[in-house]
Short mmCIF file of C-alpha atoms and ligand atoms in Angstrom, two decimals:
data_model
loop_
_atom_site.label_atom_id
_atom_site.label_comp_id
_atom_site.label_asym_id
_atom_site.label_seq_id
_atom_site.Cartn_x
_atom_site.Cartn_y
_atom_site.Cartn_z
CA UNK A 1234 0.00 0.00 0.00
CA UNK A 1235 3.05 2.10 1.52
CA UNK A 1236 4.58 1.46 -1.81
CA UNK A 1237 2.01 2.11 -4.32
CA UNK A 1238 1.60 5.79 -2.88
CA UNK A 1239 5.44 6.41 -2.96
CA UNK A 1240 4.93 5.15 -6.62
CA UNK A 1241 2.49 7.54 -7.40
CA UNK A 1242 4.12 10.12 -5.41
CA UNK A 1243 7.21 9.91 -7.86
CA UNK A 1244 5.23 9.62 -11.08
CA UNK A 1245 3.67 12.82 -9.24
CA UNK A 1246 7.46 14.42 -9.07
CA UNK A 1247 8.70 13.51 -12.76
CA UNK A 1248 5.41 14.82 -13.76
CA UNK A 1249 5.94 18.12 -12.29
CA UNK A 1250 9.96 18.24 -12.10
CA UNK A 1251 10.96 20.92 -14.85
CA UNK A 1252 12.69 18.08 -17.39
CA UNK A 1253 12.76 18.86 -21.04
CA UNK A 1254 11.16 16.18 -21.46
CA UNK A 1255 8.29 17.55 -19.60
CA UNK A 1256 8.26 20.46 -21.30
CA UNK A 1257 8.29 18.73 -25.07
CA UNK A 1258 5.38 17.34 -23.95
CA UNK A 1259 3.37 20.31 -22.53
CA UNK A 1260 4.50 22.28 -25.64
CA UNK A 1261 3.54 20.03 -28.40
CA UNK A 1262 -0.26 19.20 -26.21
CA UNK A 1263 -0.66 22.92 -25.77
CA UNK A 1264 -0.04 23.36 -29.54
CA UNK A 1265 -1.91 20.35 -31.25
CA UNK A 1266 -5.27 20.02 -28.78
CA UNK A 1267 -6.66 23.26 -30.32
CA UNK A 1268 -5.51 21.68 -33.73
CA UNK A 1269 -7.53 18.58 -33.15
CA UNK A 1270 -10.19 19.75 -31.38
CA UNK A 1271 -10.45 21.89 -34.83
CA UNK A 1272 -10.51 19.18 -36.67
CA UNK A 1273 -12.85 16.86 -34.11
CA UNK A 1274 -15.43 19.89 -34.75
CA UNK A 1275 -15.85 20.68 -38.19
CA UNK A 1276 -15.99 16.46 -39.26
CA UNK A 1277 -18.72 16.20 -36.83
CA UNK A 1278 -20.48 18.88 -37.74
CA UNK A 1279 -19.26 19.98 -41.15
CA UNK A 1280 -21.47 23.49 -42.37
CA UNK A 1281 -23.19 22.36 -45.24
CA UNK A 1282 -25.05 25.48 -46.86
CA UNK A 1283 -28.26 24.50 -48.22
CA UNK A 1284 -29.39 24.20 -52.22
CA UNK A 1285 -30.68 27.48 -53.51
CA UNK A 1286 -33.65 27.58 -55.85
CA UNK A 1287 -33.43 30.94 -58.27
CA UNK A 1288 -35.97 33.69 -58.70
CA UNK A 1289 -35.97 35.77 -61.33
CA UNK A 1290 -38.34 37.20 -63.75
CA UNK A 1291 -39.67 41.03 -65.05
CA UNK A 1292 -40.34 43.68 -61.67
CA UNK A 1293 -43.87 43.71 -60.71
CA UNK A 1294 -44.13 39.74 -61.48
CA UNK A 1295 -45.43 38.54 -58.27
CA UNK A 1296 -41.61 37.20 -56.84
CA UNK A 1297 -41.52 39.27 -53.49
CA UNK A 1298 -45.07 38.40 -53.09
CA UNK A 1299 -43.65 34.67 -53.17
CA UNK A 1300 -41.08 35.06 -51.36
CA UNK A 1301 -43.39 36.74 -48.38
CA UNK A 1302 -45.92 33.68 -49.29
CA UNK A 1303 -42.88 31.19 -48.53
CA UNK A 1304 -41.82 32.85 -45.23
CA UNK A 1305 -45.21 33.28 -43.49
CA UNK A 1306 -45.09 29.61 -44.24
CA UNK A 1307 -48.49 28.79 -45.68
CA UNK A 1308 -47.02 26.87 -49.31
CA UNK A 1309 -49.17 25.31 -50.41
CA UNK A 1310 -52.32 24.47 -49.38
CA UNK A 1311 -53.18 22.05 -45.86
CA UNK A 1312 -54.22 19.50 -48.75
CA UNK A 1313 -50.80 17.61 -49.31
CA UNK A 1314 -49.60 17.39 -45.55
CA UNK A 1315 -46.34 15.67 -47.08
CA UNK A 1316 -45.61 18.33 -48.87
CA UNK A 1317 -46.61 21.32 -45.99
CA UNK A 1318 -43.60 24.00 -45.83
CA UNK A 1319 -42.98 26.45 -43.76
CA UNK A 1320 -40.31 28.88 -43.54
CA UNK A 1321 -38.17 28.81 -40.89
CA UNK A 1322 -36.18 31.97 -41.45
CA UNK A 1323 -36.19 35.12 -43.74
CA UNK A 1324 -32.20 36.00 -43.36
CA UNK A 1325 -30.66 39.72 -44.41
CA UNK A 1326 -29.03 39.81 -48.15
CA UNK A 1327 -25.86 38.25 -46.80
CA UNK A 1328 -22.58 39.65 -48.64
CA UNK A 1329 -22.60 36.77 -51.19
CA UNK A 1330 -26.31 37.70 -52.10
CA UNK A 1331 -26.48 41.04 -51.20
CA UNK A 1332 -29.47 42.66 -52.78
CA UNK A 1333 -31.11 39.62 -52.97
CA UNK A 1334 -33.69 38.92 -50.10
CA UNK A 1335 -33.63 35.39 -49.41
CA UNK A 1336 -36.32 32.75 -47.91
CA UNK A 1337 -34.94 29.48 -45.96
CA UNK A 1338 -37.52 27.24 -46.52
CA UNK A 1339 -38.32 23.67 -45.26
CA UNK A 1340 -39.43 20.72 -47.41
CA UNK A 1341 -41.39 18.39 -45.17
CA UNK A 1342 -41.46 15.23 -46.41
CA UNK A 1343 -42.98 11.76 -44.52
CA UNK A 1344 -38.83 10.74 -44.73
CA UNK A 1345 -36.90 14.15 -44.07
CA UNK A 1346 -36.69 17.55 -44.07
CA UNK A 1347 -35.24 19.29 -46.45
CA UNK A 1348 -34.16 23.24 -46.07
CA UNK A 1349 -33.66 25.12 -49.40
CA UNK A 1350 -32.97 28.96 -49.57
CA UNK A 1351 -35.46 30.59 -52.55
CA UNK A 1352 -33.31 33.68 -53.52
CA UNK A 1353 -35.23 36.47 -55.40
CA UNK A 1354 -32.65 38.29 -57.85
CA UNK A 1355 -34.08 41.92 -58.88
CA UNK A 1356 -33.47 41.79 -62.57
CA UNK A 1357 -34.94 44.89 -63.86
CA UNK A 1358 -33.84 47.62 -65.33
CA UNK A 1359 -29.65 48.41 -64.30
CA UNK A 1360 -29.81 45.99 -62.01
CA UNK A 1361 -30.03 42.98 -65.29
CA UNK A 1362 -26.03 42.87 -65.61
CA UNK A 1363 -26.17 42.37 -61.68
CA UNK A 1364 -28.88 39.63 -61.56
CA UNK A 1365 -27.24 37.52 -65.15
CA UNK A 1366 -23.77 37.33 -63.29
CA UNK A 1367 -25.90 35.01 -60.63
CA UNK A 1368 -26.18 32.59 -63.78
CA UNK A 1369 -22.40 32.42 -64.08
CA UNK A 1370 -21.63 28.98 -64.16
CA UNK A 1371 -19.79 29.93 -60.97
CA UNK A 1372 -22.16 31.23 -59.40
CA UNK A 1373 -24.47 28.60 -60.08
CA UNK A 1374 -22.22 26.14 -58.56
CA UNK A 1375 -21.29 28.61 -55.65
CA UNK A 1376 -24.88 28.65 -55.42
CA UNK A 1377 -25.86 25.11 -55.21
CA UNK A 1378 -28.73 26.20 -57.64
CA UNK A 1379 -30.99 23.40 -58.47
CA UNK A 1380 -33.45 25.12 -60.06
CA UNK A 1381 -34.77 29.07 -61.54
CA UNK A 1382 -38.00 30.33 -61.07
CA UNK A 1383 -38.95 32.94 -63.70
CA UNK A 1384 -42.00 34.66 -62.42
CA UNK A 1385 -44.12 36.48 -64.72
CA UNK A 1386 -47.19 38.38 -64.85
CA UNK A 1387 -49.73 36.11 -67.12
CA UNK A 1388 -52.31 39.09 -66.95
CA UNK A 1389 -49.41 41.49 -68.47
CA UNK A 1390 -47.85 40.28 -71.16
CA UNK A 1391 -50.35 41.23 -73.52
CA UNK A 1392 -48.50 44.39 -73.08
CA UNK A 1393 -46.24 44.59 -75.75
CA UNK A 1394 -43.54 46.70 -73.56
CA UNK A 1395 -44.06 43.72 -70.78
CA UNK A 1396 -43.65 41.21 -72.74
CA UNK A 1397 -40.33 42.84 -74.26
CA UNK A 1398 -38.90 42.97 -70.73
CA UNK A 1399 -40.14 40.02 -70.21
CA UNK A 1400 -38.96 37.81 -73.00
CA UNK A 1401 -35.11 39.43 -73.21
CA UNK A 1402 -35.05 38.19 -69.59
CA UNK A 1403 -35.78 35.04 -70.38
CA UNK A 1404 -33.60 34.77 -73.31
CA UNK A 1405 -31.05 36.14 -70.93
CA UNK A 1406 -31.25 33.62 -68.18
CA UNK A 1407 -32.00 30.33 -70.80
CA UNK A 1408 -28.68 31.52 -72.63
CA UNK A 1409 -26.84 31.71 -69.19
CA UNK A 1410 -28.23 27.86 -68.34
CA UNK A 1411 -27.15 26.52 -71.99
CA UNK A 1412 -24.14 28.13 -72.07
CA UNK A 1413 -23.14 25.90 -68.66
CA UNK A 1414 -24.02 23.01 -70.58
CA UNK A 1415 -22.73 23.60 -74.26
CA UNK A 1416 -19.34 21.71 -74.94
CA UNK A 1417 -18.80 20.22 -72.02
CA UNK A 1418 -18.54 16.59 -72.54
CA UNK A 1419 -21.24 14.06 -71.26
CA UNK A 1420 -19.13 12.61 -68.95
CA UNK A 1421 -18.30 16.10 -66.83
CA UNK A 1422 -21.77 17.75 -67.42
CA UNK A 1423 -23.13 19.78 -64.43
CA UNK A 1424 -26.35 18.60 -62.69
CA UNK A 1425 -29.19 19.80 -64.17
CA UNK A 1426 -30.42 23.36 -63.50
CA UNK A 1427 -34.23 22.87 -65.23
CA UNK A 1428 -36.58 25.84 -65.51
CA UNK A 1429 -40.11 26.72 -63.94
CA UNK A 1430 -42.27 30.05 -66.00
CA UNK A 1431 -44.35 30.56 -63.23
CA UNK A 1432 -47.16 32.03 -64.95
CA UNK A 1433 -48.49 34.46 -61.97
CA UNK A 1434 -51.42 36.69 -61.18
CA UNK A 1435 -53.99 33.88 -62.33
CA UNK A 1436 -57.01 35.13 -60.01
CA UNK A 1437 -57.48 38.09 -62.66
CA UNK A 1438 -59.54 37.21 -65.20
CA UNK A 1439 -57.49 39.21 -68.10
CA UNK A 1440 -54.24 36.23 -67.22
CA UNK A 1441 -53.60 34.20 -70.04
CA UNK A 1442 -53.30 30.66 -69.74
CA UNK A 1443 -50.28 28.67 -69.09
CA UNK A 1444 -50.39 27.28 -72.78
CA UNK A 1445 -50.72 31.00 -74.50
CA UNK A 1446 -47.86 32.18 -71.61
CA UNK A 1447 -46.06 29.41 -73.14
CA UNK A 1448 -46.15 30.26 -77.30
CA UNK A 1449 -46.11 33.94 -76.34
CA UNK A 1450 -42.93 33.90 -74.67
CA UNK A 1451 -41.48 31.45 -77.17
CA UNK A 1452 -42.60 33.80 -79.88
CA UNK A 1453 -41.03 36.74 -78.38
CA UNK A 1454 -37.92 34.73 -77.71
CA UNK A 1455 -37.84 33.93 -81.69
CA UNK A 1456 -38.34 37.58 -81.88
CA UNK A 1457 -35.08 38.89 -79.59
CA UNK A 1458 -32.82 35.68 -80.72
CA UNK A 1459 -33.24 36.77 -84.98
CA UNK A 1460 -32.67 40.61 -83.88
CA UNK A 1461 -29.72 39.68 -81.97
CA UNK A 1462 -28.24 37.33 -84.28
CA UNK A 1463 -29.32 40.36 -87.01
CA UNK A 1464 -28.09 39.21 -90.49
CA UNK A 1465 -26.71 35.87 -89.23
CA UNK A 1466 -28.65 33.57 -91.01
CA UNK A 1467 -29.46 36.28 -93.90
CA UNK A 1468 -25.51 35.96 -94.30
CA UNK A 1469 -26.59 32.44 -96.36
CA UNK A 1470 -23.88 31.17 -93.91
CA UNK A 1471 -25.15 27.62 -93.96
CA UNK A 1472 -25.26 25.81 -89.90
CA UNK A 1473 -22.32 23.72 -90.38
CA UNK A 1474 -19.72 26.61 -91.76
CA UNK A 1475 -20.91 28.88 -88.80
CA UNK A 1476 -18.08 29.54 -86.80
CA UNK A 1477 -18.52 28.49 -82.93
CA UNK A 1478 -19.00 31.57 -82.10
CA UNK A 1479 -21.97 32.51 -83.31
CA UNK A 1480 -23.38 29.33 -82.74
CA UNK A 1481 -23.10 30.11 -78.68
CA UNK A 1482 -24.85 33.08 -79.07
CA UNK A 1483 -27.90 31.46 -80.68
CA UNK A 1484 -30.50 30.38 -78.34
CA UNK A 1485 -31.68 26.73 -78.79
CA UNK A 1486 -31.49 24.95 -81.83
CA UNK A 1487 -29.36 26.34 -84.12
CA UNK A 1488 -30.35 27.86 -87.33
CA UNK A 1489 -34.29 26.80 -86.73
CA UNK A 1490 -36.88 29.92 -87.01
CA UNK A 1491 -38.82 29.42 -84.03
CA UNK A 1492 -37.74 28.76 -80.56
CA UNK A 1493 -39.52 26.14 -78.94
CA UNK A 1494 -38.39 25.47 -74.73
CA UNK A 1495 -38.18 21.91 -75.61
CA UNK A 1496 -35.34 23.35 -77.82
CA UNK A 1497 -33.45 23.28 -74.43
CA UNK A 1498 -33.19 20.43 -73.57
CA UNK A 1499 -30.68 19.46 -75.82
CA UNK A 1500 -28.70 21.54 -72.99
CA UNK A 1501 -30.14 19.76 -70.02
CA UNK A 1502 -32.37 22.95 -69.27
CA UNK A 1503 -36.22 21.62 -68.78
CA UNK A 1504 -38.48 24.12 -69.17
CA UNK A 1505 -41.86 23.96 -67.75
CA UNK A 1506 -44.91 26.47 -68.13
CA UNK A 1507 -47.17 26.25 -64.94
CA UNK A 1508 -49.85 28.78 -64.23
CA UNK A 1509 -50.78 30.27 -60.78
CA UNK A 1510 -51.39 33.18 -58.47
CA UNK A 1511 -49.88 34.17 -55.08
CA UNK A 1512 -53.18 36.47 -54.39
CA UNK A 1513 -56.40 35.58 -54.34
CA UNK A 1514 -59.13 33.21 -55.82
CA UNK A 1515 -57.19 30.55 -57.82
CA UNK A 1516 -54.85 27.25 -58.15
CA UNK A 1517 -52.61 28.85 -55.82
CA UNK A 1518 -48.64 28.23 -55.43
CA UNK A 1519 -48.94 24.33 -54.72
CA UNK A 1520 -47.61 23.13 -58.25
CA UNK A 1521 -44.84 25.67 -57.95
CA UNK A 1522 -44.40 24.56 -54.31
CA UNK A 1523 -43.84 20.59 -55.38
CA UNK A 1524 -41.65 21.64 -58.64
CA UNK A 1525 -38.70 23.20 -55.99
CA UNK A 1526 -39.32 21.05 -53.06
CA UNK A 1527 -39.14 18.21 -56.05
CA UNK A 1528 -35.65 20.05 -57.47
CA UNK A 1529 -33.84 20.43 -54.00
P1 LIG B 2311 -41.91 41.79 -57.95
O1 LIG B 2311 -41.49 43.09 -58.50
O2 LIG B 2311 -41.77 40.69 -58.95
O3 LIG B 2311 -41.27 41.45 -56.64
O4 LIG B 2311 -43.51 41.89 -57.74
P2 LIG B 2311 -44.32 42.08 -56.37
O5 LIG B 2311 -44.28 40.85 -55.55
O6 LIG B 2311 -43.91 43.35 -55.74
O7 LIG B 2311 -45.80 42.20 -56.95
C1 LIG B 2311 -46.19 43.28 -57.77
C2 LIG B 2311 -47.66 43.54 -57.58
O8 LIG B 2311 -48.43 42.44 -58.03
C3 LIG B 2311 -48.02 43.76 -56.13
O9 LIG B 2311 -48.96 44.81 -56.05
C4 LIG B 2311 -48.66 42.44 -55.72
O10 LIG B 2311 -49.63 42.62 -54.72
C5 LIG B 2311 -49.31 42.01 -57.01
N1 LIG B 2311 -49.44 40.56 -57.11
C6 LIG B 2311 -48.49 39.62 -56.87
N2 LIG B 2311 -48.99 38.39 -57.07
C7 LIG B 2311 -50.28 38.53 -57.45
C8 LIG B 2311 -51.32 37.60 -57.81
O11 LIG B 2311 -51.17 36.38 -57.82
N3 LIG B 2311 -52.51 38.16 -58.17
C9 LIG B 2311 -52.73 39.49 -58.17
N4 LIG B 2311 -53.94 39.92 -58.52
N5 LIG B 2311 -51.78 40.38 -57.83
C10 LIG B 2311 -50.57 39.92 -57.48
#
């Protein structure tokens, strides 16, 4: 007994006693605990932002309406209980999105929850240039986009000035999400980025329906692609001598007359026409609801 106390009495000592090798010891614990308690930390709980879903589309569309639709949390309606959302949090245009006003959502599925930010990018006006660099491949990946929603006011684009806006937006964007795809080989491709038209403001009776949305914006988008490729086809340069070049800057498939958004998919971008209205009497946001919670 005597001589198991002197032995931990002199363990005790050489602990304490000011030996060098005593003091290798303390250095190289004071200097690599922080370094793997670092490391402990961030495996176990590694900060993984969340997938972002897109919003874009003309001013006056019906997107911050969404948005505040998505944060009060009642998307979509009590019918699909699997499907209920709420949002959890309405954050402050962080530096990597600033003027952007972002919704953290939550998917509720039976199996898990899923959060998803929706970030609204103002695209009108000077502020385009600002909202097409978001569709950067870059940014897209920075992003963890899976997914654009281009609001647009169904009841407004018989307006030919509205649908102008309108339709070069679109153009815009769909040029941004092909060009991400276009020569890269099959095997390195991106995931898929696929589009939602989110044909808004259905409640009022003057709101065309999603089919007319559909072949009016792909009309207008024929319209802005054979003024901005002015003279390129005129040129009698057949498709095949066309340097590669041009052929980027042509929406869709090349050389044809009229765009068609199944034209896109040739560069992994679905595109999907879906009618509905954030205000009053009408189907609601529940389709546009399941297309992101289904993307994310
Ligand atoms: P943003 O510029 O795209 O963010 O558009 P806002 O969300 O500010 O909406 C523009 C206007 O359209 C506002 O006065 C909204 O109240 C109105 N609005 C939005 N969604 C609907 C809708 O579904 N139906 C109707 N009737 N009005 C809507």
């Amino acid at each position: 007994m005597a001589s198991l106390k002197q032995q931990a009495l002199d363990l005790l000592e050489e602990t304490l006693a000011p030996t060098p090798k005593v003091f290798l010891i303390g250095t190289l614990v004071v200097l690599l605990l922080p370094v793997l308690l670092h490391f402990l930390i961030v495996r176990s709980s590694p900060y993984t932002s969340p997938p972002t879903i897109l919003l874009a589309g003309p001013s006056s569309a019906g997107k911050t309406a969404l948005l505040t639709r998505l944060e009060r949390g009642d998307v979509p309606a009590q019918t699909h209980t699997s499907q209920r959302a709420h949002t959890v949090e309405l954050t402050s245009p962080s530096s990597s999105a600033s003027r952007a006003s972002l919704a953290l959502a939550l998917r509720d599925t039976e199996s898990k929850h899923t959060k998803f930010l929706v970030v609204d990018i103002p695209g009108h006006g000077k502020l385009r240039s600002d909202a097409l660099s978001r569709f950067s491949p870059a940014a897209l990946a920075d992003a963890k986009a899976r997914g654009v929603v281009f609001v647009v006011d169904a009841a407004a684009l018989s307006d030919q000035d509205y649908l102008a806006a309108a339709g070069g937006y679109l153009y815009d964007v769909l040029l941004a999400l092909q060009r991400r795809t276009a020569g890269i080989k099959t095997s390195k491709i991106p995931g898929a980025i696929p589009v939602l038209v989110a044909a808004n403001k259905g409640d009022l009776f003057t709101a065309l329906p999603a089919a007319l949305v559909k072949s009016t914006l792909e009309a207008e988008i024929s319209r802005v692609r054979a003024s901005r490729s002015k003279g390129l086809l005129d040129s009698g340069v057949g498709g095949e001598e066309v340097g590669g070049e041009e052929a980027d800057a042509w929406l869709g498939a090349y050389g044809t007359e009229k765009f068609g958004f199944e034209q896109m998919k040739e560069f992994n971008v679905d595109v999907e026409v879906v009618g509905g209205n954030v205000l009053g009497e009408g189907p609601g946001v529940d389709k546009w609801w399941k297309w992101m919670a289904d993307k994310v």
